[in-house]
Coordinates of C-alpha atoms in Angstrom, one line a residue:
I260 CA -25.7 158.5 102.0
V261 CA -27.0 155.8 104.0
E262 CA -24.7 154.6 107.0
S263 CA -26.8 151.6 108.3
V264 CA -30.1 149.9 108.1
G265 CA -32.5 148.7 110.6
E266 CA -34.1 145.0 111.0
G267 CA -36.2 144.0 107.8
V268 CA -35.0 147.0 105.9
T269 CA -34.0 145.5 101.7
D270 CA -34.6 148.4 100.0
V271 CA -31.5 150.2 101.0
K272 CA -28.1 149.0 102.1
P273 CA -25.0 151.1 103.5
G274 CA -23.6 153.4 101.1
D275 CA -26.3 153.8 99.0
H276 CA -27.2 157.4 98.0
V277 CA -30.8 158.7 98.8
L278 CA -32.8 161.3 99.3
P279 CA -35.0 162.1 101.7
I280 CA -38.8 162.6 100.9
F281 CA -41.3 163.5 103.7
T282 CA -44.4 162.6 101.9
G283 CA -43.0 158.9 102.0
E284 CA -44.1 156.0 100.3
C285 CA -45.3 152.2 101.7
K286 CA -46.0 151.4 97.8
E287 CA -48.6 149.2 99.2
C288 CA -51.7 151.2 99.7
R289 CA -54.4 152.7 97.1
H290 CA -52.5 155.8 96.9
C291 CA -49.3 154.5 96.5
K292 CA -50.9 152.3 93.7
S293 CA -52.7 155.2 92.2
E294 CA -51.2 157.3 89.4
E295 CA -53.0 160.6 90.9
S296 CA -51.7 160.6 94.7
N297 CA -49.0 160.2 96.5
M298 CA -51.1 160.7 99.6
C299 CA -50.0 157.8 101.3
D300 CA -51.9 156.2 104.3
L301 CA -48.7 154.9 106.0
L302 CA -46.4 157.8 105.4
R303 CA -48.3 161.0 104.4
I304 CA -46.6 164.2 105.7
N305 CA -47.6 164.4 109.9
T306 CA -45.8 167.2 111.7
D307 CA -47.8 165.7 115.0
R308 CA -46.1 162.3 114.8
G309 CA -42.5 163.3 115.8
V310 CA -41.6 159.3 116.3
M311 CA -40.7 156.4 114.3
L312 CA -43.8 153.9 113.3
N313 CA -42.9 150.6 114.5
D314 CA -42.4 151.9 118.3
G315 CA -44.0 155.0 118.6
K316 CA -40.7 156.1 120.4
S317 CA -38.1 158.9 119.0
R318 CA -34.2 157.9 118.1
F319 CA -32.7 161.4 119.2
S320 CA -32.3 162.8 122.6
I321 CA -30.2 165.4 124.3
N322 CA -29.6 165.1 127.8
G323 CA -31.8 162.1 128.2
Q324 CA -34.7 164.0 127.0
P325 CA -36.2 163.2 123.5
I326 CA -36.1 165.0 120.5
F327 CA -39.1 164.7 118.3
H328 CA -38.3 163.8 114.7
F329 CA -39.7 166.7 112.0
V330 CA -41.7 165.7 109.0
G331 CA -40.4 162.1 109.0
T332 CA -37.1 162.9 108.1
S333 CA -35.4 165.7 110.3
T334 CA -33.1 166.7 108.0
F335 CA -31.6 169.4 110.2
S336 CA -29.4 167.4 111.3
E337 CA -26.1 165.8 109.9
Y338 CA -27.2 162.3 110.7
T339 CA -30.8 161.3 110.8
V340 CA -33.1 158.2 111.2
L341 CA -36.1 157.8 108.6
H342 CA -38.4 155.2 107.7
V343 CA -37.1 153.4 104.3
G344 CA -40.4 154.6 102.7
C345 CA -38.9 158.2 103.4
L346 CA -36.1 157.8 101.1
A347 CA -35.7 157.5 97.1
K348 CA -32.4 155.7 96.5
I349 CA -30.5 157.4 93.5
N350 CA -27.6 157.1 91.0
P351 CA -24.5 157.8 93.1
E352 CA -22.7 159.7 90.4
A353 CA -25.1 162.4 90.8
P354 CA -23.5 165.6 92.4
L355 CA -25.2 165.8 96.0
D356 CA -25.2 169.6 96.3
K357 CA -27.0 169.6 93.1
V358 CA -29.9 166.8 93.7
C359 CA -30.5 167.8 97.1
V360 CA -33.2 170.2 95.4
L361 CA -35.3 167.2 93.9
S362 CA -36.5 165.8 97.0
C363 CA -38.8 168.7 97.6
G364 CA -39.1 171.7 94.9
I365 CA -38.4 170.1 92.0
S366 CA -40.7 166.9 92.3
T367 CA -43.8 168.7 93.4
G368 CA -43.8 171.5 90.6
L369 CA -42.6 168.4 87.7
G370 CA -45.2 166.1 89.3
A371 CA -47.9 168.5 89.6
T372 CA -48.2 169.3 86.1
L373 CA -47.1 166.2 84.3
N374 CA -48.6 163.8 86.9
V375 CA -51.9 165.8 87.9
A376 CA -52.6 168.8 85.5
K377 CA -51.4 166.7 82.5
P378 CA -51.5 169.8 80.0
K379 CA -51.7 168.4 76.3
K380 CA -49.6 169.8 73.8
G381 CA -50.4 173.2 72.5
S382 CA -52.3 174.1 75.4
T383 CA -51.9 177.4 77.9
V384 CA -50.9 177.0 81.2
A385 CA -50.8 179.8 84.1
I386 CA -48.2 179.1 86.9
F387 CA -48.7 181.0 89.9
G388 CA -45.7 181.5 92.2
L389 CA -42.0 181.3 90.5
G390 CA -40.0 179.8 93.5
A391 CA -38.4 176.6 92.9
V392 CA -41.9 174.7 93.0
G393 CA -42.9 177.1 90.2
L394 CA -40.3 177.3 87.9
A395 CA -40.1 173.1 88.0
A396 CA -44.1 173.5 87.4
A397 CA -43.1 175.8 84.2
E398 CA -40.5 173.3 83.4
G399 CA -43.5 170.3 83.6
A400 CA -45.9 172.5 81.2
R401 CA -42.4 173.3 79.0
I402 CA -41.9 169.3 78.6
A403 CA -45.6 168.6 77.9
G404 CA -45.2 170.8 74.9
A405 CA -47.3 173.6 76.5
S406 CA -47.5 176.2 73.7
R407 CA -47.9 179.4 76.2
I408 CA -46.6 179.3 79.8
I409 CA -47.9 182.2 81.6
G410 CA -45.8 183.1 85.1
V411 CA -47.6 184.9 87.7
D412 CA -45.3 186.4 90.6
L413 CA -45.2 189.8 92.7
N414 CA -40.9 189.8 92.4
P415 CA -40.0 191.3 88.8
K416 CA -36.7 189.7 89.6
R417 CA -37.8 186.3 88.9
S418 CA -39.1 187.0 85.1
D419 CA -35.4 186.2 83.6
E420 CA -35.0 183.3 85.6
A421 CA -38.3 181.8 85.0
R422 CA -38.0 182.0 81.0
K423 CA -34.9 179.9 81.4
F424 CA -37.6 177.0 82.5
G425 CA -40.1 177.6 79.6
V426 CA -42.1 180.6 81.2
T427 CA -43.2 182.9 77.7
E428 CA -44.7 185.6 79.4
F429 CA -44.8 186.9 82.8
V430 CA -47.5 188.8 84.5
N431 CA -47.1 190.8 88.0
P432 CA -50.5 191.7 89.3
K433 CA -49.3 194.6 91.1
D434 CA -48.9 196.2 87.4
Y435 CA -52.5 195.7 87.2
N436 CA -55.8 197.8 89.0
K437 CA -57.8 194.4 87.9
P438 CA -57.6 191.0 89.6
V439 CA -55.1 189.0 87.9
Q440 CA -57.4 186.1 86.7
E441 CA -59.1 188.6 84.4
V442 CA -56.0 190.0 83.2
I443 CA -54.7 186.1 82.2
A444 CA -58.6 185.7 80.9
E445 CA -58.1 188.4 78.3
M446 CA -54.4 187.4 77.5
T447 CA -55.9 183.8 76.5
G448 CA -59.2 185.0 75.2
G449 CA -61.1 183.3 78.0
G450 CA -58.9 181.8 80.2
V451 CA -56.1 178.9 80.2
D452 CA -56.3 175.2 80.0
R453 CA -54.4 174.3 83.4
S454 CA -53.1 176.3 85.8
V455 CA -50.9 175.4 88.8
E456 CA -50.5 177.1 92.2
C457 CA -47.2 177.3 94.0
T458 CA -47.2 179.9 96.8
G459 CA -49.9 178.2 99.2
S460 CA -51.6 181.6 99.4
I461 CA -55.7 181.4 99.5
M462 CA -55.9 184.6 97.0
A463 CA -53.4 183.0 94.6
M464 CA -55.4 179.9 94.6
M465 CA -58.8 181.7 94.0
S466 CA -56.7 183.5 91.3
A467 CA -55.3 180.6 89.8
F468 CA -58.6 178.5 89.9
E469 CA -60.5 181.6 88.1
C470 CA -58.2 182.1 85.4
V471 CA -59.1 178.8 83.8
H472 CA -61.5 178.8 80.9
D473 CA -64.8 177.3 81.4

């Protein structure tokens, strides 16, 4: 909840309900104006910056020593100071204990699927990793009308939850003695139409790339 705003800030006002986003948007650069990228030239995620942009100083300190900002949001504190471009205003009726997951996991997976992968209705989609990001990616594929959504995860306990988000088939790479991309290619007659990788593992990235048909 916004407590106060700095000079020149007009997008939000005290009392507004907002979500912090570590990949901010200046709304002016080519990436912000693009439909296919949100890697803002000004506010893209930067783990090294640690200070406010307008004066290069931190807004936090302890015993006179500065504490640096974390990825532009510093959300491990009860109160924080951020660039207004790192806030998204939301409906004040939305329960804060529920919408808090929208800032990162849900918007990442849903956005990657609907805005970048753009699966066509009736297509096949593989989702690698079924954590919060992967579940949101599966939901995006379901919304897009994919006919088959193949969830891939090393944890078999994630299968049932994933089906609630649109996953139609579950594959655990540990159940096979061949690369999972070969398993998926056999399941789909040559490979899926789209794959979305949600683990950050280089091996999973390779499998996700190779399970897509020619």
